Amino acid sequence: MILNTQKFLLKNLKNTRKLLNIRLLSTVGDEKYKGNYDVIIAGGGMVGCTLACAMAKNPLLSSLKVLLLEGSPDKKFELKPEYSNRVVALSQNTKLLMSSINVWQHVENMRLQPVRHMQVWDACSDAMISFSSSEILDDDVAYIVENDVLLHAVNTELNKTNNKNLDIVYGAKIDSYKLPTSTDRELKSLVKLANGDAYSCQLLIGADGANSAVRRAMGVQYVSWNYKQMGVVATLHLAEETENTTAWQRWLPTGPVALLPLDSKRSSLVWSTWEENAKELLKLPEEQFVDALNDALWKQYPRSSAVDACMSWVGGCLRGAGLADGAARQLPPSVRGIAPASRAAFPLGFGHSTRYVAPGVALVGDAAHRVHPLAGQGVNLGFGDIKELTELLADTVYTGFDITHPDWMRRYESERQKHNVPTQLAIEALHRLYTVDFPPVVLLRSIGVQVTNALQPIKKFVMAHAAT
Amino acid sequence: MSSAVLRMPWLAYQKIFNKTIASQTRLLSSVNAVKKDDVQTITTVDKSDVEFFSNQMNHWWELDGPLKALHSMNLIRIPFVRDGLVQCSPAERNLSPLRDKKILDVGCGGGILSEGLARLGATVTGIDASKDLIAVAEAHKVLDPRIENNKPTYYNITIEDHISKYSNYYDAVVASEVIEHVNNQELFVKSCVQALKPGGRIFFTTPNRTRLSQLLVIYLAENVLKLLEKGSHQYEKFITPNELTFLLERNNCHVESVYGILYHFLANSWEFVRAQSLMYAMQAVKLN
Ligand SMILES: Cc1cc2nc3c(=O)[nH]c(=O)nc-3n(C[C@H](O)[C@H](O)[C@H](O)COP(=O)(O)OP(=O)(O)OC[C@H]3O[C@@H](n4cnc5c(N)ncnc54)[C@H](O)[C@@H]3O)c2cc1C
């Protein structure tokens, strides 16, 4: 009897399974169903590719069948003498992650520039803060790396690893997703491409950037706003050759202008400003653009004498207490010219996905969180996601659980939000604080900066958080 | 107060444990009475229809169902057993850390822990005094493709009888949420240890016997909150870490570690903690 019952039950369950698969496939209709994967990574930007690489290199995850789908074509990379205008500042933690998966050496073999000092100053007052690797960390503050170089380094390592379980499809424009509902017995997502190809997977990872379609398919709440600002980027030629290991950032009432070092004579520009202003800047003849930029770096803005008076009083107090108050000010470089056709502008925005996970789906990188580039944190947050996600997933697999187990996904979300959200809010607060020139606000922020600069422990704290 | 109750580990599953499967509370009474009960159980199964059986199946194997706390408990007890048996750096880890380990799951019920351990490559034997639970376990083990080539072996037998054939045999014996239901705990521990090879390890998880657990688990849960049926638990049967240590040492074992366990009711998640006043996990090695 028991045996019969079992057989009956088994048959039943097997039938349901078959039915499930048929149902899933029938939604594909006449499209070309190309197969099932354990994991599909939607989006092969810096974050998606790094995830694929970190998984391929993890002994517990390398046997998972992974498909990486990237919309853009597979470009042949070539290290040109001219720098790309898209660069990122990578934190120490990102370096650690990249070293652990062997990618950093490829970056070093191509090129990167260490940042050993950082100077941030206010156009509306004398307030400034400077970080030096020697005084804060034992190591460099950050590294400036071109997006292309980083991506190529990741791909180089991926090729070397030659993981047979990883498939990459370039030029794969994803058209739509069908995500599982929590009542589905078997978690399976369906991914359809514009060319009609379709794939299914247990675990879908959305690494498809700020405009994430995976996130939209999840139907989660997305808190976002547009700054009505754009980041104007360009490769700059400096007037003088120096060691050039300082990252400069000046707060203008329109937003921050930042110079990130590339080599002894070149720096990369990220100039955040209002959209109309950005568009004008793009249209200016190159010489006039350089003048406008030098103005932005050097020009005296109208100041409030009350603010200045207070600042020098606070400075006096700090000196009285034996604390350096920012006297170690260095002069920013002058810009001689820009690399031809290196100007471009990118829209800036804030975005926070209230959920990073749903049954069988997780978001990483800009798909989950988007920040103003003023702190150079954007992609570092994404790499932090990758580290956490791969560790938790490996742990799950090592415990014998399904890769879609809700426990690791919940942990992933809560761990990352615990880090990302405060960082995003801090960046947001800075942005708001600095896009005003109302004297009381200027005074408050200036004193805050002046005091912070004088107090090593606070600076260390700020640095340590920025490094993670 | 209520948050303390909510955190109470085994309360949640004990509740349904008792409500739905009557045979279950009997299942581990070990030693005495089992045989008689079992005959009844068999007759119920024989008389029952397919629906009854599949109800049982759903009852045990719905991840979010009545026994969800037992399923989620795998989150800590599998690493507990795994890391007690193999320790290696993250770089050396593989997908079958328990390969070549023979593990006995005493009181395996519907096979939730047995299958979990089999997925890590262990050669698992599950024994249970209840015939219909063994039937559930047997029926379910063919459903997971990941243990297709490594299904647990189940026996409807008591530990005392099992060791007549399998003495000094296992690399590990696991008795998770079992000893608190057993009548003769001394004989139970002795038999479990006897199943172990010298150098093998034994793993327990069980509620502690403290004023706190009495207050929360028995008085509050049964009388005030009515989370449990009256008489679900007998306070006297709970065993303290000291008593269990004593029993193990008397049987030539050395206790290697003891952790407190906490259940977060709302999150349905488990955690190892320092405090052992509600529930604990104990690991011991059988000396030569
Ligand atoms: C001006 C500027 C300066 C910045 N500076 C810094 C900095 O200094 N430091 C820092 O850490 N961060 C910086 N950032 C942020 C950083 O660039 C982003 O955080 C990072 O690019 C996010 O990476 P990602 O892989 O998550 O997303 P993305 O880079 O947006 O990649 C998403 C990928 O998904 C693909 N994709 C999207 N939709 C589809 C689809 N439907 N089908 C197929 N493929 C699809 C896209 O092709 C793309 O390759 C800056 C950003 C800007 C705009």
Short mmCIF file of N, CA, C and O and ligand atoms in Angstrom, two decimals, chain A residues 42-49 69-72 85-91 94 144 147 151 171-177 193 206-213 216 230-233 260 269-272 345-348 364-383, ligand 1:
data_model
loop_
_atom_site.label_atom_id
_atom_site.label_comp_id
_atom_site.label_asym_id
_atom_site.label_seq_id
_atom_site.Cartn_x
_atom_site.Cartn_y
_atom_site.Cartn_z
N ALA A 42 22.09 39.75 -16.23
CA ALA A 42 21.59 40.66 -17.25
C ALA A 42 22.39 41.94 -17.17
O ALA A 42 22.28 42.68 -16.20
N GLY A 43 23.22 42.19 -18.18
CA GLY A 43 24.03 43.41 -18.20
C GLY A 43 25.48 43.12 -17.91
O GLY A 43 25.83 42.66 -16.84
N GLY A 44 26.31 43.37 -18.92
CA GLY A 44 27.74 43.12 -18.76
C GLY A 44 28.52 44.41 -18.71
O GLY A 44 29.46 44.64 -19.47
N GLY A 45 28.13 45.30 -17.82
CA GLY A 45 28.94 46.49 -17.54
C GLY A 45 30.05 46.07 -16.59
O GLY A 45 30.33 44.89 -16.41
N MET A 46 30.66 47.05 -15.94
CA MET A 46 31.77 46.73 -15.03
C MET A 46 31.31 45.78 -13.93
O MET A 46 32.00 44.84 -13.56
N VAL A 47 30.11 46.02 -13.41
CA VAL A 47 29.64 45.22 -12.28
C VAL A 47 29.24 43.80 -12.72
O VAL A 47 29.65 42.81 -12.12
N GLY A 48 28.46 43.71 -13.80
CA GLY A 48 28.02 42.40 -14.28
C GLY A 48 29.19 41.51 -14.67
O GLY A 48 29.24 40.32 -14.32
N CYS A 49 30.18 42.07 -15.39
CA CYS A 49 31.33 41.29 -15.81
C CYS A 49 32.15 40.84 -14.61
O CYS A 49 32.64 39.71 -14.56
N LEU A 69 24.54 38.28 -20.37
CA LEU A 69 23.95 38.92 -21.54
C LEU A 69 24.30 40.40 -21.55
O LEU A 69 23.99 41.12 -20.60
N GLU A 70 24.93 40.84 -22.61
CA GLU A 70 25.30 42.26 -22.71
C GLU A 70 24.79 42.82 -24.02
O GLU A 70 24.99 42.24 -25.09
N GLY A 71 24.13 43.97 -23.90
CA GLY A 71 23.50 44.56 -25.07
C GLY A 71 24.45 45.11 -26.12
O GLY A 71 24.19 45.03 -27.31
N SER A 72 25.59 45.63 -25.65
CA SER A 72 26.50 46.22 -26.64
C SER A 72 27.33 45.14 -27.33
O SER A 72 27.48 44.05 -26.79
N ASN A 85 37.72 59.06 -21.80
CA ASN A 85 37.16 60.11 -20.93
C ASN A 85 36.31 59.54 -19.80
O ASN A 85 35.85 60.26 -18.94
N ARG A 86 36.06 58.21 -19.82
CA ARG A 86 35.27 57.61 -18.75
C ARG A 86 36.19 56.89 -17.78
O ARG A 86 36.77 55.87 -18.11
N VAL A 87 36.32 57.46 -16.62
CA VAL A 87 37.19 56.85 -15.62
C VAL A 87 36.44 56.71 -14.30
O VAL A 87 35.43 57.37 -14.07
N VAL A 88 36.93 55.84 -13.43
CA VAL A 88 36.37 55.72 -12.09
C VAL A 88 37.49 55.74 -11.07
O VAL A 88 38.63 55.35 -11.36
N ALA A 89 37.15 56.24 -9.90
CA ALA A 89 38.07 56.19 -8.77
C ALA A 89 37.74 54.92 -7.99
O ALA A 89 36.61 54.75 -7.54
N LEU A 90 38.70 54.02 -7.91
CA LEU A 90 38.45 52.75 -7.23
C LEU A 90 39.02 52.78 -5.82
O LEU A 90 40.15 53.21 -5.60
N SER A 91 38.23 52.28 -4.88
CA SER A 91 38.64 52.31 -3.48
C SER A 91 39.56 51.13 -3.16
O SER A 91 39.73 50.22 -3.96
N THR A 94 37.79 47.86 -3.38
CA THR A 94 37.63 47.39 -4.75
C THR A 94 38.94 46.75 -5.21
O THR A 94 38.95 45.69 -5.84
N ILE A 144 42.76 55.77 -9.97
CA ILE A 144 41.95 56.19 -11.12
C ILE A 144 42.21 55.20 -12.26
O ILE A 144 43.36 54.98 -12.66
N ASN A 147 37.29 53.09 -17.34
CA ASN A 147 36.26 52.03 -17.37
C ASN A 147 36.65 50.90 -18.32
O ASN A 147 36.53 49.73 -17.99
N LEU A 151 37.29 46.96 -17.49
CA LEU A 151 36.48 45.95 -18.16
C LEU A 151 37.36 44.96 -18.90
O LEU A 151 37.14 43.75 -18.87
N GLY A 171 25.83 41.82 -27.78
CA GLY A 171 24.80 42.30 -28.72
C GLY A 171 23.45 41.70 -28.39
O GLY A 171 22.57 41.57 -29.24
N ALA A 172 23.28 41.29 -27.12
CA ALA A 172 22.04 40.64 -26.71
C ALA A 172 21.12 41.68 -26.06
O ALA A 172 21.19 41.92 -24.87
N LYS A 173 20.31 42.29 -26.88
CA LYS A 173 19.37 43.29 -26.33
C LYS A 173 18.22 42.57 -25.66
O LYS A 173 17.42 41.92 -26.32
N ILE A 174 18.13 42.73 -24.35
CA ILE A 174 17.06 42.06 -23.64
C ILE A 174 15.78 42.85 -23.79
O ILE A 174 15.76 44.07 -23.59
N ASP A 175 14.74 42.14 -24.20
CA ASP A 175 13.49 42.79 -24.52
C ASP A 175 12.53 42.75 -23.33
O ASP A 175 11.88 43.72 -23.00
N SER A 176 12.45 41.57 -22.69
CA SER A 176 11.51 41.47 -21.57
C SER A 176 11.87 40.32 -20.64
O SER A 176 12.65 39.44 -20.98
N TYR A 177 11.30 40.39 -19.45
CA TYR A 177 11.52 39.36 -18.44
C TYR A 177 10.18 38.83 -17.99
O TYR A 177 9.19 39.56 -17.92
N LEU A 193 15.05 38.02 -25.60
CA LEU A 193 15.85 39.02 -26.30
C LEU A 193 15.05 39.61 -27.46
O LEU A 193 14.07 39.03 -27.92
N GLY A 206 20.17 41.18 -11.92
CA GLY A 206 20.05 42.41 -12.69
C GLY A 206 21.28 43.28 -12.47
O GLY A 206 21.46 43.86 -11.42
N ALA A 207 22.16 43.33 -13.49
CA ALA A 207 23.33 44.21 -13.43
C ALA A 207 23.22 45.16 -14.60
O ALA A 207 24.20 45.46 -15.26
N ASP A 208 21.98 45.59 -14.87
CA ASP A 208 21.72 46.32 -16.09
C ASP A 208 21.64 47.83 -15.89
O ASP A 208 20.95 48.53 -16.64
N GLY A 209 22.34 48.32 -14.87
CA GLY A 209 22.52 49.77 -14.76
C GLY A 209 21.33 50.51 -14.18
O GLY A 209 20.30 49.92 -13.81
N ALA A 210 21.48 51.84 -14.11
CA ALA A 210 20.52 52.67 -13.40
C ALA A 210 19.11 52.56 -13.96
O ALA A 210 18.12 52.72 -13.25
N ASN A 211 19.03 52.23 -15.25
CA ASN A 211 17.72 52.17 -15.88
C ASN A 211 17.19 50.74 -15.91
O ASN A 211 16.44 50.36 -16.79
N SER A 212 17.59 49.97 -14.93
CA SER A 212 17.37 48.52 -14.91
C SER A 212 15.95 48.06 -15.28
O SER A 212 14.98 48.43 -14.62
N ALA A 213 15.88 47.22 -16.30
CA ALA A 213 14.59 46.63 -16.67
C ALA A 213 14.27 45.46 -15.74
O ALA A 213 13.11 45.13 -15.55
N ARG A 216 12.50 46.98 -12.91
CA ARG A 216 11.12 47.31 -13.28
C ARG A 216 10.25 46.06 -13.28
O ARG A 216 9.13 46.06 -12.80
N MET A 230 24.24 67.45 -15.05
CA MET A 230 24.98 66.50 -15.87
C MET A 230 26.43 66.53 -15.45
O MET A 230 26.91 67.53 -14.92
N GLY A 231 27.10 65.42 -15.67
CA GLY A 231 28.52 65.36 -15.41
C GLY A 231 29.26 65.55 -16.72
O GLY A 231 29.13 64.73 -17.62
N VAL A 232 29.97 66.66 -16.83
CA VAL A 232 30.74 66.89 -18.05
C VAL A 232 32.11 66.25 -17.85
O VAL A 232 32.80 66.55 -16.87
N VAL A 233 32.47 65.36 -18.74
CA VAL A 233 33.77 64.70 -18.62
C VAL A 233 34.66 65.11 -19.78
O VAL A 233 34.18 65.52 -20.84
N LEU A 260 40.69 64.29 -11.68
CA LEU A 260 41.24 63.03 -11.22
C LEU A 260 42.53 62.75 -11.99
O LEU A 260 42.52 62.80 -13.23
N LEU A 269 38.44 64.94 -16.10
CA LEU A 269 37.51 65.92 -15.53
C LEU A 269 36.15 65.29 -15.28
O LEU A 269 35.64 64.54 -16.11
N VAL A 270 35.58 65.60 -14.11
CA VAL A 270 34.15 65.35 -13.90
C VAL A 270 33.58 66.64 -13.34
O VAL A 270 33.85 67.01 -12.21
N TRP A 271 32.83 67.33 -14.16
CA TRP A 271 32.31 68.64 -13.79
C TRP A 271 30.79 68.55 -13.74
O TRP A 271 30.14 68.45 -14.76
N SER A 272 30.29 68.55 -12.54
CA SER A 272 28.84 68.43 -12.39
C SER A 272 28.22 69.82 -12.38
O SER A 272 28.63 70.67 -11.60
N ALA A 345 28.88 64.48 -21.84
CA ALA A 345 28.13 64.78 -20.62
C ALA A 345 27.17 63.64 -20.31
O ALA A 345 26.59 63.04 -21.23
N PHE A 346 27.07 63.31 -19.04
CA PHE A 346 26.18 62.23 -18.61
C PHE A 346 25.19 62.75 -17.58
O PHE A 346 25.57 63.51 -16.70
N PRO A 347 23.95 62.33 -17.73
CA PRO A 347 22.96 62.78 -16.75
C PRO A 347 23.27 62.20 -15.37
O PRO A 347 23.76 61.07 -15.26
N LEU A 348 23.00 62.97 -14.33
CA LEU A 348 23.25 62.50 -12.97
C LEU A 348 21.92 62.35 -12.25
O LEU A 348 20.99 63.13 -12.46
N VAL A 364 22.25 44.15 -8.58
CA VAL A 364 23.59 44.59 -8.16
C VAL A 364 23.95 45.87 -8.90
O VAL A 364 23.44 46.15 -9.99
N GLY A 365 24.84 46.63 -8.31
CA GLY A 365 25.38 47.81 -8.96
C GLY A 365 24.35 48.91 -9.13
O GLY A 365 23.42 49.04 -8.33
N ASP A 366 24.52 49.68 -10.18
CA ASP A 366 23.66 50.83 -10.40
C ASP A 366 22.18 50.44 -10.54
O ASP A 366 21.31 51.28 -10.35
N ALA A 367 21.91 49.20 -10.87
CA ALA A 367 20.52 48.76 -10.95
C ALA A 367 19.85 48.91 -9.59
O ALA A 367 18.65 49.16 -9.50
N ALA A 368 20.63 48.77 -8.52
CA ALA A 368 20.06 48.84 -7.17
C ALA A 368 20.21 50.23 -6.56
O ALA A 368 19.41 50.64 -5.74
N HIS A 369 21.26 50.93 -6.94
CA HIS A 369 21.54 52.21 -6.29
C HIS A 369 22.35 53.10 -7.22
O HIS A 369 23.26 52.66 -7.90
N ARG A 370 21.96 54.35 -7.23
CA ARG A 370 22.65 55.29 -8.09
C ARG A 370 22.98 56.51 -7.26
O ARG A 370 22.13 56.98 -6.50
N VAL A 371 24.20 57.01 -7.40
CA VAL A 371 24.58 58.19 -6.61
C VAL A 371 25.20 59.25 -7.50
O VAL A 371 25.64 58.98 -8.61
N HIS A 372 25.25 60.43 -6.97
CA HIS A 372 25.95 61.54 -7.61
C HIS A 372 27.44 61.19 -7.61
O HIS A 372 27.95 60.67 -6.61
N PRO A 373 28.16 61.47 -8.71
CA PRO A 373 29.56 61.05 -8.74
C PRO A 373 30.48 61.87 -7.83
O PRO A 373 31.68 61.65 -7.82
N LEU A 374 29.92 62.80 -7.04
CA LEU A 374 30.79 63.73 -6.32
C LEU A 374 31.75 63.04 -5.37
O LEU A 374 32.81 63.56 -5.06
N ALA A 375 31.40 61.85 -4.89
CA ALA A 375 32.31 61.19 -3.97
C ALA A 375 33.06 60.03 -4.64
O ALA A 375 33.82 59.32 -3.98
N GLY A 376 32.82 59.84 -5.94
CA GLY A 376 33.49 58.76 -6.65
C GLY A 376 33.17 57.40 -6.08
O GLY A 376 34.02 56.53 -6.00
N GLN A 377 31.92 57.20 -5.63
CA GLN A 377 31.57 55.96 -4.94
C GLN A 377 30.79 54.98 -5.80
O GLN A 377 30.75 53.79 -5.51
N GLY A 378 30.15 55.48 -6.85
CA GLY A 378 29.17 54.70 -7.62
C GLY A 378 29.53 53.25 -7.83
O GLY A 378 28.88 52.35 -7.31
N VAL A 379 30.58 53.00 -8.57
CA VAL A 379 30.86 51.62 -8.95
C VAL A 379 31.46 50.84 -7.77
O VAL A 379 31.34 49.63 -7.70
N ASN A 380 32.06 51.57 -6.84
CA ASN A 380 32.62 50.87 -5.67
C ASN A 380 31.52 50.23 -4.84
O ASN A 380 31.69 49.14 -4.29
N LEU A 381 30.38 50.90 -4.78
CA LEU A 381 29.23 50.30 -4.08
C LEU A 381 28.83 49.01 -4.80
O LEU A 381 28.52 48.00 -4.17
N GLY A 382 28.85 49.07 -6.12
CA GLY A 382 28.49 47.90 -6.93
C GLY A 382 29.46 46.74 -6.69
O GLY A 382 29.05 45.59 -6.57
N PHE A 383 30.74 47.05 -6.59
CA PHE A 383 31.72 45.98 -6.34
C PHE A 383 31.55 45.42 -4.93
O PHE A 383 31.78 44.23 -4.70
C1 LIG C 1 30.08 61.20 -15.06
C2 LIG C 1 30.18 60.01 -14.17
C3 LIG C 1 31.31 59.84 -13.38
C4 LIG C 1 31.43 58.74 -12.52
N1 LIG C 1 32.54 58.62 -11.75
C5 LIG C 1 32.66 57.58 -10.89
C6 LIG C 1 33.79 57.42 -10.05
O1 LIG C 1 34.72 58.20 -10.05
N2 LIG C 1 33.85 56.35 -9.21
C7 LIG C 1 32.84 55.45 -9.17
O2 LIG C 1 32.92 54.51 -8.38
N3 LIG C 1 31.74 55.58 -9.96
C8 LIG C 1 31.62 56.60 -10.82
N4 LIG C 1 30.51 56.71 -11.61
C9 LIG C 1 29.47 55.71 -11.53
C10 LIG C 1 29.80 54.47 -12.31
O3 LIG C 1 30.06 54.78 -13.64
C11 LIG C 1 28.64 53.51 -12.22
O4 LIG C 1 28.37 53.28 -10.88
C12 LIG C 1 28.95 52.20 -12.90
O5 LIG C 1 29.13 52.36 -14.26
C13 LIG C 1 27.83 51.21 -12.67
O6 LIG C 1 28.15 49.98 -13.24
P1 LIG C 1 27.06 48.91 -13.56
O7 LIG C 1 27.77 47.79 -14.20
O8 LIG C 1 26.24 48.66 -12.37
O9 LIG C 1 26.07 49.62 -14.59
P2 LIG C 1 26.34 50.11 -16.08
O10 LIG C 1 27.74 50.55 -16.23
O11 LIG C 1 25.26 51.05 -16.39
O12 LIG C 1 26.20 48.79 -16.93
C14 LIG C 1 24.95 48.24 -17.28
C15 LIG C 1 25.16 47.32 -18.46
O13 LIG C 1 23.95 46.66 -18.75
C16 LIG C 1 23.74 46.66 -20.13
N5 LIG C 1 22.31 46.66 -20.36
C17 LIG C 1 21.39 47.52 -19.85
N6 LIG C 1 20.17 47.21 -20.31
C18 LIG C 1 20.31 46.14 -21.10
C19 LIG C 1 19.41 45.35 -21.89
N7 LIG C 1 18.10 45.62 -21.93
N8 LIG C 1 19.90 44.32 -22.60
C20 LIG C 1 21.22 44.02 -22.55
N9 LIG C 1 22.12 44.73 -21.84
C21 LIG C 1 21.67 45.78 -21.16
C22 LIG C 1 24.39 47.93 -20.64
O14 LIG C 1 24.77 47.79 -21.98
C23 LIG C 1 25.58 48.07 -19.71
O15 LIG C 1 26.73 47.48 -20.24
C24 LIG C 1 30.38 57.81 -12.47
C25 LIG C 1 29.24 57.95 -13.27
C26 LIG C 1 29.13 59.06 -14.11
C27 LIG C 1 27.90 59.21 -14.95
#
